[in-house]
Amino acid sequence: MAVSVLCNSCFCEPRNPTPRFCLTSCGHVFCEVCLQKGKKDECLVCRSACRTLVLSKETSPDIQSLFMPIDVLIKKYTKEISQVSEFQEKYRKRLLKHHKQKIAKLEESLKKVTQQIQQIQCMKPPEKTTPLPFSSTSRNPFSIPSRKQNVSSSYSLHSSRPSTSETMEAMEIDPVPSPMRKV
């Protein structure tokens, strides 16, 4: 251990022959002599129930770090933090590069599709805004009345003489000329 270990009861330091020192679960350090004077599984300072761990070179690094000088800990953890930071920075750069490449591909695809749309729009004629001739609101002057419809009934509400458009509506027109007819 790098920092002097003192017993929290008698304040002795380790000496030759070195008595063993123990760390309690409540955070106090005692020499082996003082631990034998107190009650088993009870801290000599705070009197709480506790477990003890013998301090030695085989103690876990986390426990050993409690007794290291601060400057040694700072160097150790600064080195570890630097390694982690460098790794994460490289990772972020790789990820950023990947996303930039993906964005560039998507932008190129968008550019191609936009060009294709512009080419298609240049090829087709401008659209007319007039309604279709056979829409439900317009009337077809050449429509053939159904057999159920009585042609004369359309004249009953009008004057005694039908207009030209009404006459055309009532007429049946054969769009294919008959070979029997003389023109």
PDB file of N, CA, C and O in Angstrom, residues 123-151:
ATOM      1  N   MET A 123     -41.510  16.780 -71.933  1.00  0.00           N
ATOM      2  CA  MET A 123     -41.974  15.968 -73.061  1.00  0.00           C
ATOM      3  C   MET A 123     -43.474  16.035 -73.277  1.00  0.00           C
ATOM      4  O   MET A 123     -43.940  16.066 -74.396  1.00  0.00           O
ATOM      5  N   LYS A 124     -44.283  16.033 -72.242  1.00  0.00           N
ATOM      6  CA  LYS A 124     -45.729  15.940 -72.419  1.00  0.00           C
ATOM      7  C   LYS A 124     -46.322  17.328 -72.654  1.00  0.00           C
ATOM      8  O   LYS A 124     -45.830  18.327 -72.133  1.00  0.00           O
ATOM      9  N   PRO A 125     -47.410  17.395 -73.458  1.00  0.00           N
ATOM     10  CA  PRO A 125     -48.036  18.685 -73.760  1.00  0.00           C
ATOM     11  C   PRO A 125     -48.722  19.241 -72.526  1.00  0.00           C
ATOM     12  O   PRO A 125     -49.058  18.503 -71.604  1.00  0.00           O
ATOM     13  N   PRO A 126     -48.959  20.542 -72.516  1.00  0.00           N
ATOM     14  CA  PRO A 126     -49.631  21.126 -71.341  1.00  0.00           C
ATOM     15  C   PRO A 126     -51.053  20.585 -71.231  1.00  0.00           C
ATOM     16  O   PRO A 126     -51.721  20.350 -72.221  1.00  0.00           O
ATOM     17  N   GLU A 127     -51.480  20.401 -70.029  1.00  0.00           N
ATOM     18  CA  GLU A 127     -52.811  19.844 -69.773  1.00  0.00           C
ATOM     19  C   GLU A 127     -53.867  20.910 -69.958  1.00  0.00           C
ATOM     20  O   GLU A 127     -53.682  22.075 -69.598  1.00  0.00           O
ATOM     21  N   LYS A 128     -55.006  20.513 -70.552  1.00  0.00           N
ATOM     22  CA  LYS A 128     -56.128  21.434 -70.730  1.00  0.00           C
ATOM     23  C   LYS A 128     -56.938  21.448 -69.449  1.00  0.00           C
ATOM     24  O   LYS A 128     -57.095  20.429 -68.790  1.00  0.00           O
ATOM     25  N   THR A 129     -57.485  22.602 -69.169  1.00  0.00           N
ATOM     26  CA  THR A 129     -58.275  22.715 -67.947  1.00  0.00           C
ATOM     27  C   THR A 129     -59.763  22.611 -68.204  1.00  0.00           C
ATOM     28  O   THR A 129     -60.549  22.746 -67.301  1.00  0.00           O
ATOM     29  N   THR A 130     -60.166  22.358 -69.473  1.00  0.00           N
ATOM     30  CA  THR A 130     -61.593  22.214 -69.781  1.00  0.00           C
ATOM     31  C   THR A 130     -62.089  20.872 -69.291  1.00  0.00           C
ATOM     32  O   THR A 130     -61.354  19.893 -69.275  1.00  0.00           O
ATOM     33  N   PRO A 131     -63.353  20.811 -68.872  1.00  0.00           N
ATOM     34  CA  PRO A 131     -63.880  19.533 -68.362  1.00  0.00           C
ATOM     35  C   PRO A 131     -64.053  18.523 -69.487  1.00  0.00           C
ATOM     36  O   PRO A 131     -64.131  18.883 -70.650  1.00  0.00           O
ATOM     37  N   LEU A 132     -64.105  17.296 -69.128  1.00  0.00           N
ATOM     38  CA  LEU A 132     -64.312  16.222 -70.082  1.00  0.00           C
ATOM     39  C   LEU A 132     -65.682  16.358 -70.728  1.00  0.00           C
ATOM     40  O   LEU A 132     -66.650  16.770 -70.076  1.00  0.00           O
ATOM     41  N   PRO A 133     -65.835  15.985 -72.033  1.00  0.00           N
ATOM     42  CA  PRO A 133     -67.113  16.183 -72.716  1.00  0.00           C
ATOM     43  C   PRO A 133     -68.237  15.310 -72.180  1.00  0.00           C
ATOM     44  O   PRO A 133     -69.396  15.646 -72.316  1.00  0.00           O
ATOM     45  N   PHE A 134     -67.947  14.201 -71.566  1.00  0.00           N
ATOM     46  CA  PHE A 134     -68.995  13.301 -71.106  1.00  0.00           C
ATOM     47  C   PHE A 134     -69.095  13.281 -69.589  1.00  0.00           C
ATOM     48  O   PHE A 134     -69.414  12.283 -68.993  1.00  0.00           O
ATOM     49  N   SER A 135     -68.813  14.391 -68.967  1.00  0.00           N
ATOM     50  CA  SER A 135     -68.906  14.416 -67.511  1.00  0.00           C
ATOM     51  C   SER A 135     -70.370  14.415 -67.107  1.00  0.00           C
ATOM     52  O   SER A 135     -71.257  14.695 -67.908  1.00  0.00           O
ATOM     53  N   SER A 136     -70.636  14.187 -65.883  1.00  0.00           N
ATOM     54  CA  SER A 136     -72.011  14.060 -65.414  1.00  0.00           C
ATOM     55  C   SER A 136     -72.762  15.384 -65.455  1.00  0.00           C
ATOM     56  O   SER A 136     -73.976  15.407 -65.531  1.00  0.00           O
ATOM     57  N   THR A 137     -72.066  16.514 -65.433  1.00  0.00           N
ATOM     58  CA  THR A 137     -72.753  17.808 -65.419  1.00  0.00           C
ATOM     59  C   THR A 137     -73.058  18.326 -66.816  1.00  0.00           C
ATOM     60  O   THR A 137     -73.976  19.096 -67.004  1.00  0.00           O
ATOM     61  N   SER A 138     -72.285  17.900 -67.816  1.00  0.00           N
ATOM     62  CA  SER A 138     -72.546  18.394 -69.175  1.00  0.00           C
ATOM     63  C   SER A 138     -73.525  17.473 -69.882  1.00  0.00           C
ATOM     64  O   SER A 138     -73.650  16.306 -69.545  1.00  0.00           O
ATOM     65  N   ARG A 139     -74.190  18.012 -70.896  1.00  0.00           N
ATOM     66  CA  ARG A 139     -75.157  17.213 -71.647  1.00  0.00           C
ATOM     67  C   ARG A 139     -74.571  16.902 -73.003  1.00  0.00           C
ATOM     68  O   ARG A 139     -74.053  17.768 -73.679  1.00  0.00           O
ATOM     69  N   ASN A 140     -74.681  15.687 -73.430  1.00  0.00           N
ATOM     70  CA  ASN A 140     -74.215  15.281 -74.745  1.00  0.00           C
ATOM     71  C   ASN A 140     -75.361  15.449 -75.735  1.00  0.00           C
ATOM     72  O   ASN A 140     -76.384  14.794 -75.603  1.00  0.00           O
ATOM     73  N   PRO A 141     -75.200  16.322 -76.755  1.00  0.00           N
ATOM     74  CA  PRO A 141     -76.303  16.522 -77.693  1.00  0.00           C
ATOM     75  C   PRO A 141     -76.566  15.308 -78.563  1.00  0.00           C
ATOM     76  O   PRO A 141     -77.619  15.192 -79.157  1.00  0.00           O
ATOM     77  N   PHE A 142     -75.636  14.379 -78.630  1.00  0.00           N
ATOM     78  CA  PHE A 142     -75.819  13.204 -79.477  1.00  0.00           C
ATOM     79  C   PHE A 142     -76.153  11.952 -78.683  1.00  0.00           C
ATOM     80  O   PHE A 142     -76.040  10.844 -79.171  1.00  0.00           O
ATOM     81  N   SER A 143     -76.550  12.129 -77.445  1.00  0.00           N
ATOM     82  CA  SER A 143     -76.865  10.948 -76.643  1.00  0.00           C
ATOM     83  C   SER A 143     -78.170  10.337 -77.120  1.00  0.00           C
ATOM     84  O   SER A 143     -79.076  11.021 -77.563  1.00  0.00           O
ATOM     85  N   ILE A 144     -78.252   9.065 -77.004  1.00  0.00           N
ATOM     86  CA  ILE A 144     -79.426   8.332 -77.457  1.00  0.00           C
ATOM     87  C   ILE A 144     -80.323   8.126 -76.250  1.00  0.00           C
ATOM     88  O   ILE A 144     -79.883   7.591 -75.234  1.00  0.00           O
ATOM     89  N   PRO A 145     -81.571   8.528 -76.317  1.00  0.00           N
ATOM     90  CA  PRO A 145     -82.451   8.349 -75.169  1.00  0.00           C
ATOM     91  C   PRO A 145     -82.694   6.870 -74.928  1.00  0.00           C
ATOM     92  O   PRO A 145     -82.722   6.066 -75.857  1.00  0.00           O
ATOM     93  N   SER A 146     -82.882   6.527 -73.693  1.00  0.00           N
ATOM     94  CA  SER A 146     -83.151   5.128 -73.368  1.00  0.00           C
ATOM     95  C   SER A 146     -84.557   4.769 -73.799  1.00  0.00           C
ATOM     96  O   SER A 146     -85.404   5.623 -74.001  1.00  0.00           O
ATOM     97  N   ARG A 147     -84.832   3.496 -73.911  1.00  0.00           N
ATOM     98  CA  ARG A 147     -86.144   3.039 -74.376  1.00  0.00           C
ATOM     99  C   ARG A 147     -87.222   3.347 -73.347  1.00  0.00           C
ATOM    100  O   ARG A 147     -88.369   3.498 -73.679  1.00  0.00           O
ATOM    101  N   LYS A 148     -86.829   3.432 -72.089  1.00  0.00           N
ATOM    102  CA  LYS A 148     -87.805   3.719 -71.049  1.00  0.00           C
ATOM    103  C   LYS A 148     -88.270   5.164 -71.130  1.00  0.00           C
ATOM    104  O   LYS A 148     -89.354   5.500 -70.729  1.00  0.00           O
ATOM    105  N   GLN A 149     -87.376   6.022 -71.603  1.00  0.00           N
ATOM    106  CA  GLN A 149     -87.695   7.439 -71.659  1.00  0.00           C
ATOM    107  C   GLN A 149     -88.649   7.710 -72.819  1.00  0.00           C
ATOM    108  O   GLN A 149     -88.430   7.276 -73.932  1.00  0.00           O
ATOM    109  N   ASN A 150     -89.663   8.447 -72.528  1.00  0.00           N
ATOM    110  CA  ASN A 150     -90.631   8.812 -73.554  1.00  0.00           C
ATOM    111  C   ASN A 150     -90.163  10.110 -74.171  1.00  0.00           C
ATOM    112  O   ASN A 150     -90.030  11.119 -73.489  1.00  0.00           O
ATOM    113  N   VAL A 151     -89.895  10.099 -75.459  1.00  0.00           N
ATOM    114  CA  VAL A 151     -89.363  11.253 -76.153  1.00  0.00           C
ATOM    115  C   VAL A 151     -90.348  12.406 -76.098  1.00  0.00           C
ATOM    116  O   VAL A 151     -89.981  13.550 -75.895  1.00  0.00           O
TER     117      VAL A 151
END
